[in-house]
Short mmCIF file of N, CA and C in Angstrom, two decimals:
data_model
loop_
_atom_site.label_atom_id
_atom_site.label_comp_id
_atom_site.label_asym_id
_atom_site.label_seq_id
_atom_site.Cartn_x
_atom_site.Cartn_y
_atom_site.Cartn_z
N MET A 1 171.31 -81.64 -122.13
CA MET A 1 170.49 -81.12 -121.31
C MET A 1 170.04 -79.33 -121.60
N LEU A 2 169.00 -78.86 -121.83
CA LEU A 2 168.47 -77.69 -122.62
C LEU A 2 169.22 -76.03 -121.29
N THR A 3 169.52 -75.48 -122.14
CA THR A 3 169.99 -74.21 -121.27
C THR A 3 168.88 -73.27 -121.65
N LYS A 4 168.80 -72.67 -120.90
CA LYS A 4 167.42 -71.70 -120.77
C LYS A 4 167.64 -70.31 -121.39
N THR A 5 168.70 -70.67 -122.56
CA THR A 5 168.93 -69.71 -123.63
C THR A 5 168.06 -70.16 -124.75
N SER A 6 168.73 -71.54 -125.05
CA SER A 6 168.02 -72.72 -125.83
C SER A 6 166.81 -72.96 -125.52
N THR A 7 165.93 -72.61 -124.49
CA THR A 7 164.53 -72.81 -124.67
C THR A 7 163.39 -72.10 -124.70
N TYR A 8 164.37 -70.90 -124.30
CA TYR A 8 163.96 -69.59 -124.85
C TYR A 8 163.98 -69.21 -126.27
N LEU A 9 164.79 -69.54 -126.83
CA LEU A 9 165.11 -69.30 -128.80
C LEU A 9 163.90 -70.60 -129.28
N SER A 10 164.32 -72.11 -129.00
CA SER A 10 162.97 -72.62 -129.37
C SER A 10 161.80 -72.52 -129.51
N LEU A 11 161.10 -71.40 -128.40
CA LEU A 11 159.74 -71.43 -128.09
C LEU A 11 159.73 -70.11 -129.09
N LEU A 12 160.50 -69.41 -129.47
CA LEU A 12 160.56 -67.69 -129.91
C LEU A 12 160.02 -68.85 -131.38
N ALA A 13 161.08 -69.73 -131.65
CA ALA A 13 161.10 -70.08 -133.03
C ALA A 13 159.56 -70.52 -133.13
N ALA A 14 159.01 -71.35 -132.30
CA ALA A 14 157.72 -72.42 -132.56
C ALA A 14 157.03 -71.25 -132.40
N SER A 15 156.55 -70.02 -131.68
CA SER A 15 155.92 -68.63 -131.53
C SER A 15 156.01 -68.12 -133.10
N LEU A 16 156.70 -67.90 -133.78
CA LEU A 16 157.38 -67.36 -135.23
C LEU A 16 156.26 -67.88 -135.64
N ALA A 17 156.69 -69.57 -136.44
CA ALA A 17 156.29 -70.34 -136.81
C ALA A 17 155.06 -70.84 -136.77
N ILE A 18 154.32 -70.51 -136.00
CA ILE A 18 152.48 -70.87 -135.90
C ILE A 18 152.12 -69.44 -135.69
N PHE A 19 152.16 -68.70 -135.21
CA PHE A 19 151.57 -67.42 -135.21
C PHE A 19 152.33 -66.20 -135.82
N GLY A 20 153.37 -66.31 -136.41
CA GLY A 20 153.82 -64.55 -137.23
C GLY A 20 154.53 -64.14 -136.02
N PRO A 21 155.06 -62.90 -136.79
CA PRO A 21 155.81 -61.83 -136.11
C PRO A 21 154.95 -61.25 -135.15
N SER A 22 153.51 -61.16 -135.13
CA SER A 22 152.67 -60.03 -133.88
C SER A 22 152.77 -60.60 -132.95
N ALA A 23 152.94 -62.56 -132.84
CA ALA A 23 152.73 -62.82 -131.52
C ALA A 23 154.01 -63.04 -130.73
N VAL A 24 155.48 -62.05 -131.10
CA VAL A 24 156.07 -62.29 -130.16
C VAL A 24 156.80 -60.82 -129.86
N SER A 25 156.88 -60.79 -128.67
CA SER A 25 157.05 -59.32 -128.22
C SER A 25 158.02 -59.17 -127.08
N ALA A 26 159.14 -58.23 -127.63
CA ALA A 26 160.22 -57.96 -126.52
C ALA A 26 159.76 -58.07 -125.34
N ASP A 27 158.75 -57.27 -124.41
CA ASP A 27 158.55 -57.52 -123.02
C ASP A 27 157.67 -58.55 -122.80
N TRP A 28 158.02 -59.93 -123.11
CA TRP A 28 157.54 -61.45 -122.70
C TRP A 28 157.57 -61.22 -120.93
N PRO A 29 157.41 -61.73 -120.46
CA PRO A 29 157.41 -61.76 -118.89
C PRO A 29 158.04 -63.11 -118.53
N TRP A 30 159.27 -63.14 -119.29
CA TRP A 30 160.57 -64.42 -118.66
C TRP A 30 161.39 -63.84 -117.36
N SER A 31 161.63 -64.90 -116.85
CA SER A 31 162.03 -64.25 -115.56
C SER A 31 163.00 -65.95 -114.89
N ASN A 32 164.20 -65.33 -114.13
CA ASN A 32 165.12 -66.00 -113.39
C ASN A 32 165.05 -65.85 -112.12
N ASN A 33 164.05 -66.35 -111.78
CA ASN A 33 163.51 -66.00 -110.09
C ASN A 33 164.05 -67.58 -109.24
N GLY A 34 165.40 -67.83 -109.66
CA GLY A 34 165.79 -69.24 -108.63
C GLY A 34 164.37 -69.95 -109.15
N GLY A 35 164.51 -71.14 -109.71
CA GLY A 35 163.89 -72.10 -109.68
C GLY A 35 162.90 -72.32 -110.88
N ASN A 36 162.27 -70.68 -111.20
CA ASN A 36 160.79 -71.17 -111.85
C ASN A 36 161.91 -70.09 -113.29
N ASP A 37 162.10 -71.34 -114.10
CA ASP A 37 162.59 -71.00 -115.27
C ASP A 37 161.60 -70.89 -116.67
N GLY A 38 160.30 -70.89 -116.28
CA GLY A 38 159.67 -70.72 -117.27
C GLY A 38 158.75 -69.50 -117.20
N TRP A 39 157.94 -69.04 -117.56
CA TRP A 39 157.13 -67.91 -118.24
C TRP A 39 156.16 -67.72 -117.16
N ASN A 40 156.48 -66.66 -116.58
CA ASN A 40 155.52 -66.22 -115.67
C ASN A 40 154.07 -65.59 -116.43
N PRO A 41 153.04 -65.66 -115.63
CA PRO A 41 151.98 -65.00 -117.01
C PRO A 41 152.08 -63.79 -116.20
N PRO A 42 151.45 -62.32 -116.77
CA PRO A 42 151.06 -61.33 -116.15
C PRO A 42 150.04 -61.21 -115.11
N PRO A 43 150.18 -60.13 -114.65
CA PRO A 43 149.26 -59.79 -113.66
C PRO A 43 148.32 -59.16 -113.92
N PRO A 44 146.87 -59.74 -112.51
CA PRO A 44 145.79 -59.75 -113.33
C PRO A 44 145.41 -58.28 -113.46
N PRO A 45 144.53 -57.77 -114.49
CA PRO A 45 144.35 -56.35 -114.60
C PRO A 45 143.58 -56.23 -112.88
N PRO A 46 143.82 -54.68 -112.36
CA PRO A 46 143.43 -54.07 -111.38
C PRO A 46 141.71 -54.29 -111.09
N PRO A 47 141.05 -54.43 -109.87
CA PRO A 47 139.78 -54.81 -110.02
C PRO A 47 138.95 -54.04 -110.61
N PRO A 48 138.03 -53.13 -111.24
CA PRO A 48 137.89 -51.75 -111.38
C PRO A 48 136.87 -50.86 -109.96
N ASN A 49 137.77 -49.99 -110.09
CA ASN A 49 136.94 -48.98 -109.06
C ASN A 49 137.88 -49.34 -107.31
N GLY A 50 138.75 -50.65 -107.50
CA GLY A 50 139.62 -50.97 -106.21
C GLY A 50 138.59 -51.53 -105.79
N ASN A 51 137.99 -52.67 -106.47
CA ASN A 51 136.40 -53.68 -105.32
C ASN A 51 137.26 -55.11 -105.87
N PRO A 52 137.44 -55.82 -105.07
CA PRO A 52 138.50 -57.01 -105.48
C PRO A 52 137.12 -57.72 -106.24
N GLY A 53 135.71 -57.54 -105.37
CA GLY A 53 134.20 -58.47 -105.98
C GLY A 53 134.34 -57.97 -107.31
N TRP A 54 132.71 -58.21 -107.84
CA TRP A 54 132.55 -58.31 -108.82
C TRP A 54 131.23 -56.79 -108.94
N ASN A 55 131.43 -55.68 -109.31
CA ASN A 55 130.92 -54.62 -108.70
C ASN A 55 129.40 -54.54 -110.23
N PRO A 56 128.61 -54.85 -109.85
CA PRO A 56 127.55 -54.47 -111.19
C PRO A 56 127.46 -53.15 -111.82
N PRO A 57 126.66 -53.03 -112.40
CA PRO A 57 126.77 -51.65 -113.62
C PRO A 57 125.92 -50.67 -112.63
N PRO A 58 126.56 -48.90 -112.86
CA PRO A 58 125.63 -48.68 -112.05
C PRO A 58 124.47 -48.66 -112.44
N PRO A 59 123.37 -47.69 -111.85
CA PRO A 59 122.47 -47.47 -112.31
C PRO A 59 122.07 -47.01 -113.05
N PRO A 60 121.16 -46.94 -113.90
CA PRO A 60 121.23 -45.44 -115.19
C PRO A 60 120.44 -43.90 -114.29
N PRO A 61 121.08 -43.37 -115.29
CA PRO A 61 120.72 -42.02 -114.63
C PRO A 61 118.61 -42.05 -114.80
N PRO A 62 118.44 -40.47 -113.89
CA PRO A 62 116.95 -40.66 -113.48
C PRO A 62 116.81 -40.43 -114.93
N PRO A 63 115.58 -40.12 -115.76
CA PRO A 63 114.94 -39.59 -116.74
C PRO A 63 115.16 -38.24 -116.75
N GLN A 64 115.23 -37.60 -117.59
CA GLN A 64 115.21 -36.06 -118.15
C GLN A 64 113.63 -35.67 -117.53
N GLN A 65 113.60 -34.59 -116.54
CA GLN A 65 112.21 -34.44 -116.15
C GLN A 65 112.09 -32.66 -116.96
N TRP A 66 111.22 -32.82 -118.02
CA TRP A 66 110.86 -31.83 -118.68
C TRP A 66 109.66 -30.73 -117.56
N GLY A 67 110.54 -29.65 -118.32
CA GLY A 67 109.12 -28.62 -117.34
C GLY A 67 108.16 -28.12 -118.00
N ARG A 68 106.97 -28.13 -117.34
CA ARG A 68 105.52 -28.15 -118.27
C ARG A 68 105.29 -26.70 -118.49
N GLN A 69 104.43 -25.95 -118.92
CA GLN A 69 104.06 -24.74 -118.51
C GLN A 69 102.68 -25.06 -117.64
N ILE A 70 102.74 -23.87 -116.82
CA ILE A 70 101.43 -24.09 -115.63
C ILE A 70 100.66 -22.38 -116.11
N ARG A 71 99.29 -22.84 -115.84
CA ARG A 71 98.26 -21.73 -117.10
C ARG A 71 97.23 -21.89 -115.95
N PRO A 72 96.72 -19.98 -116.02
CA PRO A 72 95.80 -19.94 -114.92
C PRO A 72 94.16 -20.22 -115.82
N ASN A 73 93.48 -21.58 -114.97
CA ASN A 73 92.64 -21.20 -115.20
C ASN A 73 91.92 -22.02 -116.48
N TRP A 74 92.61 -22.49 -117.33
CA TRP A 74 92.95 -23.05 -118.67
C TRP A 74 93.01 -21.43 -119.86
N ASN A 75 93.78 -20.90 -119.24
CA ASN A 75 93.93 -19.90 -120.20
C ASN A 75 94.94 -19.87 -120.70
N TRP A 76 95.02 -20.48 -122.04
CA TRP A 76 96.45 -21.03 -122.83
C TRP A 76 97.36 -19.66 -122.78
N GLY A 77 97.15 -18.11 -122.93
CA GLY A 77 98.09 -17.40 -123.32
C GLY A 77 98.67 -16.80 -121.92
N LYS A 78 98.56 -17.16 -120.70
CA LYS A 78 99.46 -17.01 -119.78
C LYS A 78 99.72 -17.97 -118.78
N CYS A 79 101.00 -17.60 -118.56
CA CYS A 79 102.04 -18.73 -117.58
C CYS A 79 102.26 -18.17 -116.57
N MET A 80 102.28 -19.34 -115.46
CA MET A 80 102.97 -18.92 -113.89
C MET A 80 104.47 -18.77 -114.16
N ASP A 81 105.08 -17.80 -114.17
CA ASP A 81 106.44 -17.15 -114.70
C ASP A 81 107.73 -16.67 -113.37
N VAL A 82 108.78 -17.32 -113.15
CA VAL A 82 109.54 -16.44 -112.43
C VAL A 82 109.96 -15.18 -112.94
N ARG A 83 109.62 -14.12 -111.80
CA ARG A 83 109.87 -12.72 -112.32
C ARG A 83 111.55 -11.93 -112.97
N GLY A 84 111.09 -11.93 -114.22
CA GLY A 84 112.44 -11.51 -114.80
C GLY A 84 113.23 -12.86 -114.77
N ALA A 85 113.00 -13.67 -115.25
CA ALA A 85 113.68 -14.96 -115.10
C ALA A 85 114.85 -14.70 -113.91
N VAL A 86 114.96 -14.44 -113.01
CA VAL A 86 116.11 -14.29 -112.22
C VAL A 86 116.00 -15.55 -110.75
N PHE A 87 116.26 -16.35 -111.67
CA PHE A 87 116.89 -17.73 -110.45
C PHE A 87 117.89 -17.38 -109.41
N ALA A 88 116.26 -16.86 -107.80
CA ALA A 88 117.79 -16.68 -106.73
C ALA A 88 116.90 -16.75 -105.67
N ASN A 89 117.16 -16.75 -104.15
CA ASN A 89 116.44 -16.61 -103.25
C ASN A 89 115.43 -15.69 -103.18
N GLY A 90 114.39 -15.33 -102.72
CA GLY A 90 112.97 -15.18 -102.69
C GLY A 90 112.17 -13.89 -104.63
N THR A 91 112.81 -14.78 -105.35
CA THR A 91 112.22 -13.63 -106.84
C THR A 91 110.57 -14.40 -106.86
N PRO A 92 109.86 -13.18 -106.92
CA PRO A 92 108.20 -13.35 -106.71
C PRO A 92 108.09 -14.53 -108.26
N VAL A 93 106.91 -14.97 -108.19
CA VAL A 93 106.23 -15.68 -108.85
C VAL A 93 105.72 -14.85 -109.37
N ASP A 94 104.80 -15.13 -110.18
CA ASP A 94 103.82 -13.83 -111.09
C ASP A 94 103.22 -14.53 -112.52
N ILE A 95 102.50 -14.06 -113.08
CA ILE A 95 101.65 -14.53 -114.19
C ILE A 95 101.86 -13.46 -115.22
N TYR A 96 102.21 -13.80 -116.46
CA TYR A 96 103.20 -13.55 -117.82
C TYR A 96 102.26 -14.23 -118.88
N ASP A 97 102.82 -13.47 -120.00
CA ASP A 97 102.53 -14.15 -121.04
C ASP A 97 103.17 -15.54 -121.77
N CYS A 98 102.82 -16.57 -122.13
CA CYS A 98 103.65 -17.84 -121.79
C CYS A 98 104.46 -16.97 -123.25
N ASN A 99 105.93 -17.53 -122.74
CA ASN A 99 106.76 -17.07 -123.99
C ASN A 99 107.67 -18.42 -124.30
N GLY A 100 107.50 -19.18 -123.23
CA GLY A 100 108.19 -20.56 -123.69
C GLY A 100 110.13 -20.49 -123.38
N THR A 101 110.02 -19.66 -122.03
CA THR A 101 111.36 -19.29 -121.18
C THR A 101 111.54 -20.06 -120.50
N PRO A 102 112.44 -20.73 -119.92
CA PRO A 102 113.18 -21.33 -118.89
C PRO A 102 112.41 -20.63 -117.71
N ALA A 103 111.99 -19.77 -117.22
CA ALA A 103 111.31 -18.82 -115.98
C ALA A 103 109.73 -19.64 -115.73
N GLN A 104 109.36 -20.50 -117.25
CA GLN A 104 107.80 -21.05 -117.25
C GLN A 104 108.34 -22.25 -117.45
N ASN A 105 109.26 -22.69 -117.09
CA ASN A 105 109.00 -24.59 -117.48
C ASN A 105 109.15 -24.90 -115.75
N TRP A 106 108.02 -25.86 -115.24
CA TRP A 106 107.53 -26.05 -113.84
C TRP A 106 107.77 -27.84 -113.93
N ILE A 107 108.30 -28.19 -113.15
CA ILE A 107 108.29 -30.08 -112.70
C ILE A 107 107.18 -29.85 -111.53
N ILE A 108 105.72 -30.50 -112.07
CA ILE A 108 104.80 -30.65 -110.94
C ILE A 108 103.94 -32.10 -111.26
N ASN A 109 103.55 -32.82 -110.53
CA ASN A 109 103.34 -34.38 -110.69
C ASN A 109 102.02 -34.14 -109.38
N ARG A 110 101.38 -34.96 -110.07
CA ARG A 110 99.49 -34.51 -109.61
C ARG A 110 99.82 -35.44 -108.06
N GLY A 111 98.81 -34.99 -107.18
CA GLY A 111 99.03 -36.11 -105.97
C GLY A 111 100.55 -34.91 -104.99
N SER A 112 101.32 -35.11 -103.89
CA SER A 112 102.35 -34.92 -103.35
C SER A 112 103.33 -34.19 -104.41
N THR A 113 103.88 -33.43 -104.00
CA THR A 113 104.44 -32.88 -105.37
C THR A 113 105.21 -31.65 -104.70
N LYS A 114 106.42 -31.39 -105.20
CA LYS A 114 107.55 -30.08 -105.41
C LYS A 114 106.92 -29.66 -106.33
N VAL A 115 106.96 -27.96 -106.82
CA VAL A 115 106.44 -27.17 -107.84
C VAL A 115 108.01 -26.32 -108.31
N GLN A 116 108.81 -27.19 -108.91
CA GLN A 116 110.42 -26.78 -109.23
C GLN A 116 110.21 -26.19 -110.12
N VAL A 117 111.41 -25.59 -110.66
CA VAL A 117 111.94 -24.49 -111.68
C VAL A 117 112.42 -25.88 -112.86
N ALA A 118 112.04 -26.61 -113.92
CA ALA A 118 112.91 -26.98 -114.45
C ALA A 118 114.51 -26.58 -114.92
N GLY A 119 115.38 -27.56 -114.51
CA GLY A 119 116.59 -27.49 -114.16
C GLY A 119 117.07 -26.61 -113.46
N THR A 120 116.55 -26.38 -112.48
CA THR A 120 117.39 -25.85 -111.38
C THR A 120 116.75 -26.05 -110.08
N ASN A 121 117.82 -25.86 -109.08
CA ASN A 121 117.46 -26.44 -107.55
C ASN A 121 116.52 -25.58 -107.13
N PHE A 122 115.29 -24.57 -107.56
CA PHE A 122 114.77 -23.47 -107.24
C PHE A 122 113.04 -23.82 -107.25
N CYS A 123 112.89 -24.08 -106.29
CA CYS A 123 110.80 -24.89 -105.76
C CYS A 123 110.17 -23.69 -105.34
N LEU A 124 108.89 -23.65 -105.69
CA LEU A 124 107.88 -22.40 -105.48
C LEU A 124 107.71 -23.16 -104.17
N ASP A 125 107.78 -21.51 -103.16
CA ASP A 125 107.38 -21.51 -102.18
C ASP A 125 107.05 -20.66 -101.81
N ALA A 126 106.43 -20.24 -99.98
CA ALA A 126 104.98 -20.13 -99.76
C ALA A 126 105.38 -19.62 -98.36
N GLY A 127 107.30 -19.50 -98.43
CA GLY A 127 107.31 -18.69 -96.99
C GLY A 127 107.32 -19.65 -95.74
N ASN A 128 107.81 -18.59 -94.50
CA ASN A 128 107.52 -19.57 -92.92
C ASN A 128 106.40 -19.31 -92.14
N TRP A 129 105.35 -18.13 -92.64
CA TRP A 129 104.52 -17.89 -91.89
C TRP A 129 103.30 -18.02 -93.22
N PRO A 130 102.79 -18.91 -93.48
CA PRO A 130 101.98 -19.10 -94.86
C PRO A 130 100.40 -18.64 -94.40
N ASN A 131 99.78 -17.59 -94.91
CA ASN A 131 98.41 -16.98 -94.63
C ASN A 131 97.84 -16.73 -96.15
N SER A 132 96.67 -16.22 -95.77
CA SER A 132 95.83 -15.53 -96.82
C SER A 132 96.46 -14.99 -97.42
N GLY A 133 96.60 -14.08 -98.77
CA GLY A 133 97.38 -13.19 -99.39
C GLY A 133 99.29 -12.66 -99.52
N THR A 134 99.68 -14.46 -99.11
CA THR A 134 101.10 -14.48 -98.83
C THR A 134 101.74 -14.54 -100.48
N GLN A 135 102.28 -13.70 -101.03
CA GLN A 135 103.17 -14.14 -102.14
C GLN A 135 103.78 -15.09 -102.11
N LEU A 136 103.81 -15.66 -103.59
CA LEU A 136 104.75 -16.84 -103.20
C LEU A 136 106.27 -16.41 -104.26
N LYS A 137 106.99 -17.33 -104.30
CA LYS A 137 108.52 -16.88 -104.56
C LYS A 137 108.93 -18.03 -104.92
N ILE A 138 110.07 -18.52 -105.25
CA ILE A 138 111.36 -19.10 -105.57
C ILE A 138 111.88 -19.47 -104.43
N TRP A 139 112.45 -20.38 -103.94
CA TRP A 139 113.52 -20.67 -102.84
C TRP A 139 114.00 -21.81 -103.25
N THR A 140 115.90 -21.97 -103.36
CA THR A 140 116.18 -23.35 -103.10
C THR A 140 115.36 -24.67 -102.31
N CYS A 141 115.41 -25.62 -103.21
CA CYS A 141 114.42 -26.76 -102.95
C CYS A 141 115.24 -27.61 -102.22
N TYR A 142 114.43 -27.67 -100.60
CA TYR A 142 114.30 -28.57 -100.24
C TYR A 142 113.59 -29.55 -99.52
N ASP A 143 114.13 -31.06 -99.08
CA ASP A 143 113.36 -32.28 -99.30
C ASP A 143 112.30 -31.80 -97.51
N ASN A 144 110.90 -32.16 -97.91
CA ASN A 144 110.29 -31.97 -96.53
C ASN A 144 110.18 -30.26 -96.05
N LEU A 145 110.26 -29.58 -96.79
CA LEU A 145 109.80 -28.07 -95.69
C LEU A 145 108.54 -28.39 -96.23
N PRO A 146 107.73 -27.45 -95.07
CA PRO A 146 106.40 -27.65 -95.41
C PRO A 146 106.34 -26.43 -96.53
N ALA A 147 106.97 -25.18 -96.57
CA ALA A 147 106.50 -24.00 -97.70
C ALA A 147 106.88 -24.63 -98.72
N GLN A 148 107.46 -26.17 -99.06
CA GLN A 148 107.60 -26.16 -100.41
C GLN A 148 106.85 -27.65 -101.04
N GLN A 149 105.89 -27.93 -99.58
CA GLN A 149 105.48 -29.30 -99.78
C GLN A 149 103.75 -29.11 -100.21
N TRP A 150 103.79 -29.38 -101.50
CA TRP A 150 102.98 -28.99 -102.69
C TRP A 150 101.72 -29.88 -103.12
N TRP A 151 100.13 -30.08 -103.11
CA TRP A 151 99.29 -31.39 -103.46
C TRP A 151 98.64 -30.88 -104.82
N TYR A 152 98.66 -31.87 -105.75
CA TYR A 152 98.08 -30.83 -107.20
C TYR A 152 96.98 -31.75 -106.93
N THR A 153 95.62 -31.39 -107.44
CA THR A 153 94.52 -32.05 -107.01
C THR A 153 94.06 -32.47 -108.06
N ASP A 154 93.42 -33.88 -107.91
CA ASP A 154 92.43 -33.84 -109.41
C ASP A 154 92.08 -33.04 -110.36
N ASP A 155 91.22 -32.12 -109.03
CA ASP A 155 90.96 -30.65 -109.83
C ASP A 155 90.93 -29.37 -109.89
N ASN A 156 93.03 -29.86 -110.61
CA ASN A 156 93.98 -28.59 -110.89
C ASN A 156 93.65 -27.49 -110.05
N ARG A 157 93.77 -28.00 -108.28
CA ARG A 157 94.11 -26.83 -107.52
C ARG A 157 96.14 -27.41 -107.25
N ILE A 158 96.58 -26.57 -107.05
CA ILE A 158 97.83 -26.67 -106.05
C ILE A 158 97.72 -26.44 -104.64
N ALA A 159 97.66 -27.51 -103.92
CA ALA A 159 97.32 -26.76 -102.36
C ALA A 159 98.63 -26.90 -101.33
N LEU A 160 99.04 -25.49 -100.82
CA LEU A 160 100.07 -26.16 -99.65
C LEU A 160 99.35 -27.42 -98.99
N GLN A 161 100.33 -28.87 -98.54
CA GLN A 161 99.89 -29.61 -97.74
C GLN A 161 99.58 -29.19 -96.71
N GLY A 162 98.57 -29.59 -96.48
CA GLY A 162 98.02 -29.72 -94.15
C GLY A 162 97.71 -28.51 -94.11
N ARG A 163 97.55 -27.19 -94.45
CA ARG A 163 97.33 -25.80 -94.51
C ARG A 163 96.43 -25.61 -94.45
N GLY A 164 95.44 -26.02 -95.93
CA GLY A 164 94.31 -25.35 -96.15
C GLY A 164 94.56 -24.32 -97.57
N PHE A 165 95.72 -24.54 -97.42
CA PHE A 165 95.90 -22.64 -98.68
C PHE A 165 96.40 -23.29 -100.29
N CYS A 166 95.76 -22.09 -101.40
CA CYS A 166 95.92 -22.71 -102.81
C CYS A 166 96.55 -22.08 -103.44
N THR A 167 97.27 -21.87 -103.95
CA THR A 167 97.58 -21.23 -105.38
C THR A 167 96.64 -20.34 -105.70
N ASP A 168 97.28 -18.91 -105.83
CA ASP A 168 95.74 -18.01 -105.66
C ASP A 168 96.40 -17.33 -106.81
N LEU A 169 95.06 -16.49 -108.36
CA LEU A 169 95.59 -15.78 -109.41
C LEU A 169 94.78 -14.38 -108.33
N THR A 170 96.46 -13.80 -107.43
CA THR A 170 95.67 -12.11 -106.72
C THR A 170 94.92 -11.53 -107.42
N ASN A 171 93.18 -11.49 -107.03
CA ASN A 171 91.94 -10.86 -107.19
C ASN A 171 91.85 -11.31 -109.07
N GLY A 172 92.41 -12.24 -109.13
CA GLY A 172 91.83 -12.50 -110.49
C GLY A 172 92.30 -11.98 -111.83
N GLY A 173 93.75 -11.29 -111.70
CA GLY A 173 93.90 -10.17 -113.02
C GLY A 173 95.27 -10.92 -113.07
N LEU A 174 94.81 -10.68 -114.61
CA LEU A 174 95.70 -11.26 -115.83
C LEU A 174 96.64 -10.49 -116.18
N TRP A 175 97.14 -9.37 -115.47
CA TRP A 175 98.15 -8.31 -116.28
C TRP A 175 99.38 -8.66 -115.97
N ASN A 176 100.45 -8.55 -116.64
CA ASN A 176 101.98 -8.94 -116.57
C ASN A 176 102.20 -8.84 -115.80
N GLY A 177 102.82 -9.74 -114.54
CA GLY A 177 103.30 -8.99 -113.28
C GLY A 177 102.86 -9.53 -112.12
N ASN A 178 101.26 -9.80 -111.92
CA ASN A 178 100.57 -9.52 -111.05
C ASN A 178 101.47 -10.91 -110.11
N ILE A 179 101.93 -10.68 -108.88
CA ILE A 179 102.46 -11.76 -107.99
C ILE A 179 101.51 -12.95 -107.64
N ILE A 180 101.53 -14.32 -107.95
CA ILE A 180 100.92 -15.11 -107.29
C ILE A 180 101.14 -15.29 -105.89
N GLN A 181 99.83 -15.40 -105.18
CA GLN A 181 99.43 -15.76 -104.06
C GLN A 181 99.35 -17.09 -103.15
N ILE A 182 98.91 -17.30 -102.34
CA ILE A 182 98.30 -18.43 -101.52
C ILE A 182 96.90 -17.52 -101.12
N TRP A 183 95.79 -18.66 -100.84
CA TRP A 183 94.50 -18.38 -100.36
C TRP A 183 94.17 -19.31 -99.69
N GLN A 184 92.56 -18.99 -98.41
CA GLN A 184 92.39 -20.31 -98.44
C GLN A 184 91.74 -21.02 -99.34
N CYS A 185 91.77 -22.14 -99.69
CA CYS A 185 90.96 -22.96 -100.30
C CYS A 185 89.55 -23.17 -100.56
N THR A 186 89.33 -22.68 -101.85
CA THR A 186 87.29 -22.55 -101.46
C THR A 186 87.02 -23.25 -103.00
N ASN A 187 85.42 -24.27 -103.45
CA ASN A 187 85.63 -24.64 -104.03
C ASN A 187 85.17 -23.59 -104.85
N ASN A 188 84.43 -23.91 -106.22
CA ASN A 188 84.56 -23.29 -107.56
C ASN A 188 85.38 -21.87 -107.29
N ASN A 189 86.43 -21.73 -106.86
CA ASN A 189 87.04 -20.50 -106.97
C ASN A 189 87.86 -20.64 -108.18
N ASN A 190 88.09 -20.34 -109.18
CA ASN A 190 87.96 -20.04 -110.44
C ASN A 190 89.91 -19.16 -110.51
N ASN A 191 90.32 -18.64 -108.96
CA ASN A 191 91.47 -17.83 -109.78
C ASN A 191 92.52 -18.93 -108.55
N GLN A 192 91.92 -20.33 -108.69
CA GLN A 192 92.71 -21.26 -107.70
C GLN A 192 92.62 -22.59 -108.79
N VAL A 193 92.49 -22.55 -109.62
CA VAL A 193 92.49 -23.79 -111.11
C VAL A 193 93.67 -23.63 -112.27
N TRP A 194 94.38 -24.33 -112.09
CA TRP A 194 96.26 -24.25 -112.61
C TRP A 194 96.15 -25.78 -113.67
N THR A 195 95.89 -25.31 -114.65
CA THR A 195 96.84 -26.71 -115.57
C THR A 195 97.89 -26.26 -116.17
N THR A 196 98.23 -27.84 -116.31
CA THR A 196 99.71 -27.97 -116.78
C THR A 196 99.70 -28.13 -118.53
N GLN A 197 100.66 -27.77 -119.17
CA GLN A 197 101.41 -28.01 -121.06
C GLN A 197 102.28 -28.69 -120.83
#
C-alpha cells in the first residue's frame, strides 16, 4: 500500500521527468483534509468587479470634442472670446482678435446645442431675464437651462431657443472687448451672423 509521502514523491518525480524543474513548486496545493488524499485545485480567480456574472467591456469614452472658433459675419480676424480667459461664472463674452487661445475655443453644433467653452464646464449664457441688449457671459453648464439652450441655424445665427433672440455683435463693433449681446432675431442682420472654423 502506498503512503501519502510515497504518492507525493512519485508524482514529483514524474513531473520533473516530464516538465522539468519549473513545473514543481513548493506551494502546490496538497492537503490532508480528512479523506481527500489528492490534489486540490486552486480556487478560481475572483470575478472582475465583484460580479459573479460576465461583465461586458465598458463603453469607449466619448470622442474628444475639440473647440472651434466662432467668428462674427465671416470676419476671419475676430473671434468670440471669454474676456481675459477668466473661466468663472459671470465672465463676459466679447469680441477679440483671434489668437488660438482656449478662451476662443467653443463646442457648437448645428440645430439644438449648448455653446460650451471647449475643455471646461462653462457655457454661453443669456441670464435669467433675456431681452434685447442683454450681455452674454459664461456660466456653469446645466442641462435644460433655458438661458443656455441655443439653436445654431442653417443661416449661421445662434438663437436662444424659443425666445426669438439671437447672439448679436453689439452695434456691429469689431473692437477688442466689445461685449456680445442678444437682440431680437431679424432677417438680413449681419450683426447676427456667426461662422465657425
